[in-house]
XYZ file of C-alpha atoms in Angstrom:
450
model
C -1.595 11.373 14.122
C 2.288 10.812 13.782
C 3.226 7.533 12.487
C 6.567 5.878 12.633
C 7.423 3.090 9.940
C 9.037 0.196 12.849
C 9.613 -2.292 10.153
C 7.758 -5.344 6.993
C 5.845 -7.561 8.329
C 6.342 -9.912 4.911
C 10.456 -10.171 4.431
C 11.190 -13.209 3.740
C 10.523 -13.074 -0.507
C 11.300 -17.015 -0.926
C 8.633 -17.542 1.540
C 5.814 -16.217 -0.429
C 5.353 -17.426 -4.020
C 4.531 -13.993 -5.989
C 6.660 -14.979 -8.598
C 3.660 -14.766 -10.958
C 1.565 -12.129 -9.288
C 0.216 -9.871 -11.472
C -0.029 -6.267 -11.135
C -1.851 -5.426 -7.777
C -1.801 -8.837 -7.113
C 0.022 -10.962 -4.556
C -0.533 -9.089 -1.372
C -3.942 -7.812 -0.273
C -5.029 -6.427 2.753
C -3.526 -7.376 5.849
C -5.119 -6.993 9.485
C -2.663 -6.718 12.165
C -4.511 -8.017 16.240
C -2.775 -8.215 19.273
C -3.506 -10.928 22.040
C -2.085 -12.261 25.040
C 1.647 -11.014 24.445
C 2.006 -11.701 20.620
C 0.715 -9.750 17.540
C -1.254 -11.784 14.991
C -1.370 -10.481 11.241
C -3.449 -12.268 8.420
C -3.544 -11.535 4.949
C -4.320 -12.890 1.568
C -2.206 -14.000 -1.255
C -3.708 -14.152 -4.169
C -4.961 -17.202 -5.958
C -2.629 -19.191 -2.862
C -5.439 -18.261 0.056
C -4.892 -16.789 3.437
C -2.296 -17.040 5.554
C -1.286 -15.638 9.457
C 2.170 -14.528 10.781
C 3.121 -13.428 14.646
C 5.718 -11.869 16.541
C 6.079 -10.826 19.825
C 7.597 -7.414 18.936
C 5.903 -5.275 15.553
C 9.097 -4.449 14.410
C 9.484 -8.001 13.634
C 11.458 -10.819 13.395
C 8.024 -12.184 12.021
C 7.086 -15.644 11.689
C 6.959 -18.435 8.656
C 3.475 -17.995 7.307
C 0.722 -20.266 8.611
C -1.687 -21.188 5.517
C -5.382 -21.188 6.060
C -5.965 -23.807 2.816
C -9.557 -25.133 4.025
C -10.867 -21.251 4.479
C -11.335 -18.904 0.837
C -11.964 -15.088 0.571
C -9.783 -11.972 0.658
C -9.256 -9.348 3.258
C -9.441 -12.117 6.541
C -9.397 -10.688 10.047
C -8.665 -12.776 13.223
C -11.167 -11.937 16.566
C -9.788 -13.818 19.760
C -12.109 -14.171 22.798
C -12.369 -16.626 25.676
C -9.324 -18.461 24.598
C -11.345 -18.754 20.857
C -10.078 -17.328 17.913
C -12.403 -16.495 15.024
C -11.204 -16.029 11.709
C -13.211 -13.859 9.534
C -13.720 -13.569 5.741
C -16.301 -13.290 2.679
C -16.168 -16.870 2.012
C -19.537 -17.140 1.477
C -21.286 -20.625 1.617
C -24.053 -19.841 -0.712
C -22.028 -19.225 -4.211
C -25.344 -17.152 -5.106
C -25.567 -14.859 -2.068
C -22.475 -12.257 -0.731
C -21.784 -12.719 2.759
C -19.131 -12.265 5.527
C -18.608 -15.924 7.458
C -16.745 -16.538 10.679
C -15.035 -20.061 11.649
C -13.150 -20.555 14.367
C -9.511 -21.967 14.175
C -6.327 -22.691 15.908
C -4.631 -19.477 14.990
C -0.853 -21.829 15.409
C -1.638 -24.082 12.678
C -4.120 -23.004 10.527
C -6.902 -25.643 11.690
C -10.842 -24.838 11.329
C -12.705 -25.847 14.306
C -16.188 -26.519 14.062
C -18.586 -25.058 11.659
C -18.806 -21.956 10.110
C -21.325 -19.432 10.316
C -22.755 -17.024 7.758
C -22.555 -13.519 9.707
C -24.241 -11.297 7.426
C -25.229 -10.278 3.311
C -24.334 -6.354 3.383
C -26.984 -3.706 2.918
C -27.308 -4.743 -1.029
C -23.833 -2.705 -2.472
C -21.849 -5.105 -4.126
C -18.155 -6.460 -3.605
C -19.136 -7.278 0.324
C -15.036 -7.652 1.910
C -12.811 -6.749 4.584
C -14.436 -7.760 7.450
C -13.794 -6.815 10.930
C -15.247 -8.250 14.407
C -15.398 -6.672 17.809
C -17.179 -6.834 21.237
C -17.778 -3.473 22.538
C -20.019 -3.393 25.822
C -23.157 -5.860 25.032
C -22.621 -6.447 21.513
C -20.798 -7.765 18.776
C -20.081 -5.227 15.669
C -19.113 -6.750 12.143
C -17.340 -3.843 10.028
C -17.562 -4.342 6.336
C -16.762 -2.567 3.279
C -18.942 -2.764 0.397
C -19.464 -1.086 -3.264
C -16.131 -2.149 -4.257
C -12.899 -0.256 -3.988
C -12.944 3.060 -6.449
C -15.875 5.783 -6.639
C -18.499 3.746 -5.101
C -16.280 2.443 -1.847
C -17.923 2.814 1.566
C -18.242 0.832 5.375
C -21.035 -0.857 6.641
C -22.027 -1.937 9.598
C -24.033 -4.759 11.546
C -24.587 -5.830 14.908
C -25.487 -8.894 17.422
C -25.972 -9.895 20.720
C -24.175 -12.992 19.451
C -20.796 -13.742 17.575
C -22.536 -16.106 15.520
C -25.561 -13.624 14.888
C -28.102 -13.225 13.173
C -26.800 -9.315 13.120
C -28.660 -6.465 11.765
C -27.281 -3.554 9.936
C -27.119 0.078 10.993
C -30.011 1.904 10.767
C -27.929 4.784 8.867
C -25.854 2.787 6.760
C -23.229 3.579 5.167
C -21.464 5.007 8.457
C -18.842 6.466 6.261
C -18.633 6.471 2.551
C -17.599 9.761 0.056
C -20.147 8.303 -3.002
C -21.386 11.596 -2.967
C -19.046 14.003 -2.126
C -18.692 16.918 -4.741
C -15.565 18.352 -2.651
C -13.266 16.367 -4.609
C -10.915 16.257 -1.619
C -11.018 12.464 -0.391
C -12.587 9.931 -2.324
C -12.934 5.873 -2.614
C -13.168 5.736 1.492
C -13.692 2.727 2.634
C -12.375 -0.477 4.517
C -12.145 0.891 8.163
C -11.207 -0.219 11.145
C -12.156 0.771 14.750
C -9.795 1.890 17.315
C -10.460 3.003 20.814
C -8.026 5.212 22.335
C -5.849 6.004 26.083
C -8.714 8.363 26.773
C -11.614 6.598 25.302
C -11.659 8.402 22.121
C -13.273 6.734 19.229
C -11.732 6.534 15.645
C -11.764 4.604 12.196
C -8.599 4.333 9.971
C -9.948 4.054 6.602
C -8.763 3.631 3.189
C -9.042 7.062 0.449
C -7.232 8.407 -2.129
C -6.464 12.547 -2.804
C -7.308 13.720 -6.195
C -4.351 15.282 -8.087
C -6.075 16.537 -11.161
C -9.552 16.062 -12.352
C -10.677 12.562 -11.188
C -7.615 11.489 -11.635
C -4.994 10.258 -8.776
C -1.554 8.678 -8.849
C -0.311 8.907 -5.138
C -3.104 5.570 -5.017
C -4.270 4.639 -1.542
C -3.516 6.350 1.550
C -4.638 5.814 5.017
C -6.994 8.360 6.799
C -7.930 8.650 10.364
C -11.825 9.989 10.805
C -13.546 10.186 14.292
C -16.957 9.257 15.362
C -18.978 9.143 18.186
C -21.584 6.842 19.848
C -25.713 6.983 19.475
C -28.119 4.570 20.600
C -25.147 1.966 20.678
C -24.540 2.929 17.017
C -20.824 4.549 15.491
C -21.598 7.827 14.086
C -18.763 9.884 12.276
C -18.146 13.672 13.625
C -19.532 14.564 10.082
C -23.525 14.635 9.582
C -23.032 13.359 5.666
C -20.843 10.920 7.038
C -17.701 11.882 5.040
C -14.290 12.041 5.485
C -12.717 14.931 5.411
C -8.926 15.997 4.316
C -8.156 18.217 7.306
C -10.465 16.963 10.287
C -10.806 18.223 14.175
C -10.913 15.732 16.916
C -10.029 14.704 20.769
C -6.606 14.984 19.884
C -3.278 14.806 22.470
C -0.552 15.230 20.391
C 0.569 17.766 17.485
C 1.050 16.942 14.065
C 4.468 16.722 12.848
C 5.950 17.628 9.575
C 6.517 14.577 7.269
C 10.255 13.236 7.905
C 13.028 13.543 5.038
C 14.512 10.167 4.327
C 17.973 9.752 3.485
C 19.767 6.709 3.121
C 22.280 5.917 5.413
C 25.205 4.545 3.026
C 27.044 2.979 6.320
C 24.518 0.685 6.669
C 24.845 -2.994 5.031
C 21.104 -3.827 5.295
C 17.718 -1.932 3.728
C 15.911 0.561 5.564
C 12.564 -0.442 5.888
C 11.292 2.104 4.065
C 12.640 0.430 0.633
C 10.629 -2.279 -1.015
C 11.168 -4.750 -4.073
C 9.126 -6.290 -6.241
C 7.388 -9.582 -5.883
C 10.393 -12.250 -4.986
C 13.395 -10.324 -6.411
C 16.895 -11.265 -6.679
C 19.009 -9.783 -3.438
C 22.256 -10.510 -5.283
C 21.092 -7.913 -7.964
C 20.226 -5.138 -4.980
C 23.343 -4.517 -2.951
C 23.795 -2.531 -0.066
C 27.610 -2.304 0.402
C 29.809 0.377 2.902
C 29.612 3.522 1.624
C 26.771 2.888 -1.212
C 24.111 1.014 -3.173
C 24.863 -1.186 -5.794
C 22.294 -2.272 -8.177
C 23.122 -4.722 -11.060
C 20.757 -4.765 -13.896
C 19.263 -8.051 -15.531
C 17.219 -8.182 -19.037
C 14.303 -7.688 -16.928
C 12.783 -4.357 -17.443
C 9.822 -2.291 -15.575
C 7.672 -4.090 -17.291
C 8.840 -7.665 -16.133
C 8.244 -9.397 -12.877
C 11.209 -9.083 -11.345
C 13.414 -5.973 -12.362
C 16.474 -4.404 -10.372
C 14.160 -2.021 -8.541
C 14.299 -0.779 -4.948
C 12.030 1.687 -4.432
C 9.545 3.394 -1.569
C 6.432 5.491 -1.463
C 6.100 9.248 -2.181
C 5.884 11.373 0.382
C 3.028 13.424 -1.227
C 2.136 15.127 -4.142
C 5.004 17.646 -3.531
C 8.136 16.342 -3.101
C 11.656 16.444 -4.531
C 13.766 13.197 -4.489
C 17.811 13.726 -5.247
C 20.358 10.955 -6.149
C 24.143 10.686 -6.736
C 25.315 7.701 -8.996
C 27.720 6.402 -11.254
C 27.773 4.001 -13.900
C 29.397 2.518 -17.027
C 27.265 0.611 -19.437
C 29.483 -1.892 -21.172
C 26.888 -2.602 -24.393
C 24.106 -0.515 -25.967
C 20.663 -1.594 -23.760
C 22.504 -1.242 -20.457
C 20.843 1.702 -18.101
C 20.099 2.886 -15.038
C 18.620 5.610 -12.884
C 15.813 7.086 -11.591
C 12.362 5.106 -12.128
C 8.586 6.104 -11.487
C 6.601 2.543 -11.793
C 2.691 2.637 -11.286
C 2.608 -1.002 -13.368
C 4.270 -2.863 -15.870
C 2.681 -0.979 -18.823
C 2.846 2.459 -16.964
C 6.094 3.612 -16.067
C 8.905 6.899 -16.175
C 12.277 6.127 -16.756
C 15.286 8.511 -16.050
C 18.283 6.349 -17.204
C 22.018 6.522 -17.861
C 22.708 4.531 -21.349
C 25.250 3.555 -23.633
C 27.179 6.411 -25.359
C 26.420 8.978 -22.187
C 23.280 9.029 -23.453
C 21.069 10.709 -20.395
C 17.105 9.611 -21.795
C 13.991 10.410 -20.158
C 11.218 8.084 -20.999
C 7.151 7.807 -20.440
C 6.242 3.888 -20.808
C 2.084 4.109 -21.940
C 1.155 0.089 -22.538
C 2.851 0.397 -26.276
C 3.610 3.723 -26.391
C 7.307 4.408 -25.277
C 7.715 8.071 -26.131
C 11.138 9.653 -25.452
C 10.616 12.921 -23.849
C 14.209 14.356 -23.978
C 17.791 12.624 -24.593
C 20.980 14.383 -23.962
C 24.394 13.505 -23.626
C 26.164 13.970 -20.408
C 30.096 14.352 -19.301
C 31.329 10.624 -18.052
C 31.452 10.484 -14.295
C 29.099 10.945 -11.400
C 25.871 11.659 -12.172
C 23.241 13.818 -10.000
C 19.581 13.596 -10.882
C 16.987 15.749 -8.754
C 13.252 15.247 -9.736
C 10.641 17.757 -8.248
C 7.132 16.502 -8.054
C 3.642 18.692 -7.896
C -0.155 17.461 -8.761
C 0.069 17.504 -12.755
C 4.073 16.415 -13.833
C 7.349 15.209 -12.569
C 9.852 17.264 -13.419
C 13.362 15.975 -14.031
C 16.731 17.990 -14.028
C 20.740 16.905 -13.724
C 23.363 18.309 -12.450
C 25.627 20.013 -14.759
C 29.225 22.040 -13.331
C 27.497 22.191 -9.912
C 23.987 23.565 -11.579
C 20.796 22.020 -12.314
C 19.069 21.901 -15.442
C 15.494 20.596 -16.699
C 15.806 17.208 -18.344
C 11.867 17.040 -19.142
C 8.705 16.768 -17.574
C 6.093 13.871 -17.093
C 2.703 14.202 -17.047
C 1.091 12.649 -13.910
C -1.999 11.662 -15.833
C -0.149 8.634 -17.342
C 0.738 7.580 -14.229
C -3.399 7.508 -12.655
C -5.226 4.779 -11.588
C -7.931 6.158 -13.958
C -6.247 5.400 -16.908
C -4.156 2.388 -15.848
C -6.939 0.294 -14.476
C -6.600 -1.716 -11.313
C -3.675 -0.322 -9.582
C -3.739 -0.661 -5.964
C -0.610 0.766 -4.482
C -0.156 3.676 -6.735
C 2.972 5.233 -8.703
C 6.237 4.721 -6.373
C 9.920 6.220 -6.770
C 12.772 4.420 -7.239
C 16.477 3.006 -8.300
C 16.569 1.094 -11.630
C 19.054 -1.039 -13.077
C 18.537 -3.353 -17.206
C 20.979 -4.792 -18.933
C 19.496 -6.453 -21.958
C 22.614 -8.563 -22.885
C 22.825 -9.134 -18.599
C 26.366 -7.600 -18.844
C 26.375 -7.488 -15.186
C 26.879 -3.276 -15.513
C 26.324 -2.143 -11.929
C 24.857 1.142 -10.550
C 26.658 2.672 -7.783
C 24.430 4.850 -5.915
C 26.122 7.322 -3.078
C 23.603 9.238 -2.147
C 19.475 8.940 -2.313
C 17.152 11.442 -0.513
C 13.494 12.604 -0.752
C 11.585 15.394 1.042
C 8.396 17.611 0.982
């Protein structure tokens, strides 16, 4: 119900090489286990394979990544039982037949043990992935997703009295899918995971998204919590259409609390884990000094690899973020501000230039339309931007009042019309220098609430 962000798993940048990742590349899908004192998390990185990292506490220090070279596939899980550990992925050995496989390894260095076994083909849906094994009372479940990851997203399941199999699927396949829902609340669910509770209380965390206008969303995935029940030895969601739902009822002990505000804490000298960077950027360029943040901008833009960008996650649809800055751009092309960055060719800039100039920009693959440029008294500079379904709107501070900048539409910042686009449109500082003056942003004060 309540979540609490404890810390990244994946913070060492020089230790994964997503230099060259392309846009929703790089990182996909990690699976976090726990056994025998120490947590165990697998992912993939693209076109460099699978890899697994542990700790003995969540909130980390993590360790080095242990590759997996000998085992393909995306979305791996790890399944440890009688001192065996399975790893699990839809490397399939026939390259003309989908399937989920399972090999056991030595989860400490990456080692494949034995043979591996095909598991199971899917009910037929296309895009079979992100497999998940457990052994609940006399059998073994394998939890799949299948029908790929937009409209037509769902989870299947399959069972066995066996690890290896053979497993047959659920009689009422998909146990969860929203292919059909005409709500338009929660769409694209899909890639679950089981969880048993204190009290016994079954539940799946899923993948969805939340419409903001039309089909269209820009918030990208989010995770959703949907219970379910047991028949005949079968999972079987609360919900007889087997959908997830946006507000849902369950065994629940606890209260749901309002969203936190974030603030940064400018005492600090490290980044709260709720900021994040892209690919392997530059720490020297993203500063966090006593008393501020200090961003120094490079030729590389938004719609580079590696930009001057620290950003997080919205908090939701609704949501105003505030911050305090100064800056003094030294040649024409230097800027700096507030950024909204769903990819490299789909972007909102807020940015301090040359001249004072205060310009508010909508990036649309090779359309870079300016929405509104002002100029702006020399000093500190206070941008607020207010957030609902359909536009972002943008205002500054002006003798201790605010006033509206311009407004961006959100619809050039959906998944719809940007293609693949995984981890949807984030918030966040920007620094570019096209000359690489070495002009630095000074940020005092950063903030976002519902």
């Amino acid at each position: 119900m309540n979540w609490t962000l404890l810390g990244n798993a994946l913070a060492r940048p020089d230790a994964y090489p997503m230099l060259r990742s392309a846009d929703s590349g790089g990182i996909w899908a990690p699976t976090i286990r726990y056994h025998e004192g120490r947590f165990y998390m697998t992912c993939t990185l693209e076109k460099y394979g699978n890899f697994i990292i542990t700790a003995q506490d969540p909130a980390g220090e993590w360790s080095s990544p242990v590759w997996l070279p000998e085992i393909g596939g995306i979305d791996p899980s790890l399944f440890f039982e009688d001192g065996h550990a399975w790893y699990c992925t839809n490397d399939r050995l026939d390259p003309d037949r989908e399937a989920i496989t399972a090999q056991e390894i030595d989860p400490a260095t990456g080692h494949i043990i034995g043979q591996r076994y095909t598991l199971w083909s899917g009910i037929g849906a296309h895009f079979l992935e992100a497999p998940h094994l457990y052994h609940i009372g006399d059998w073994y479940y394998l939890l799949t997703a299948e029908g790929g990851t937009f409209w037509t997203h769902m989870v299947t399941l399959a069972r066995s009295r066996s690890i290896t199999g053979p497993y047959e699927g659920c009689p009422h396949n998909p146990i969860l899918t929203n292919v059909c829902d005409t709500r338009w609340e929660v769409l694209c669910t899909g890639h679950g995971d089981l969880v048993e509770d204190t009290n016994g209380n079954w539940w799946m965390v899923h993948l969805g998204v939340r419409l903001a206008r039309r089909t269209m969303n820009h918030l990208g995935r989010e995770t959703f919590l949907t219970p379910f029940h047991w028949e005949d030895g079968w999972p079987v969601c609360s919900h007889a259409d087997r959908h997830a739902v946006l507000e849902e009822e369950g065994p629940l002990t606890a209260v749901q609390q309002p969203w936190p505000t974030f603030t940064a804490d400018m005492r600090r000298t490290d980044w709260e884990p709720q900021w994040f960077f892209l690919r392997q950027p530059d720490m020297h360029r993203h500063q966090r000094l006593p008393g501020m943040i200090r961003l120094i901008g490079t030729s590389q833009t938004l719609a580079d690899p590696t930009p001057t960008f620290a950003a997080m996650r919205s908090m939701g649809f609704d949501s105003t973020t505030e911050v305090t800055f100064t800056f003094q751009p030294l040649q024409p092309g230097d800027e700096a501000g507030l950024a909204l960055r769903l990819s490299s060719m789909f972007h909102v800039t807020c940015t301090l230039g040359h001249g004072g100039l205060l310009t508010l920009t909508q990036h649309m693959e090779s359309i870079h339309h300016i929405i509104r440029q002002i100029s702006v008294p020399a000093g500190e500079v206070r941008l607020r931007m207010v957030s609902d379904r359909e536009k972002y709107s943008f205002f500054y501070d002006l003798e201790g009042a605010y006033h509206l900048l311009g407004e961006a539409s959100t619809r050039f910042l959906a998944v719809e019309i940007a293609g693949k686009c995984f981890t949807g449109t984030v918030i966040g500082l920007y620094a570019t220098s096209r000359e690489n003056t070495g002009a630095a942003m000074q940020v005092t004060a950063f903030s976002m609430h519902l």
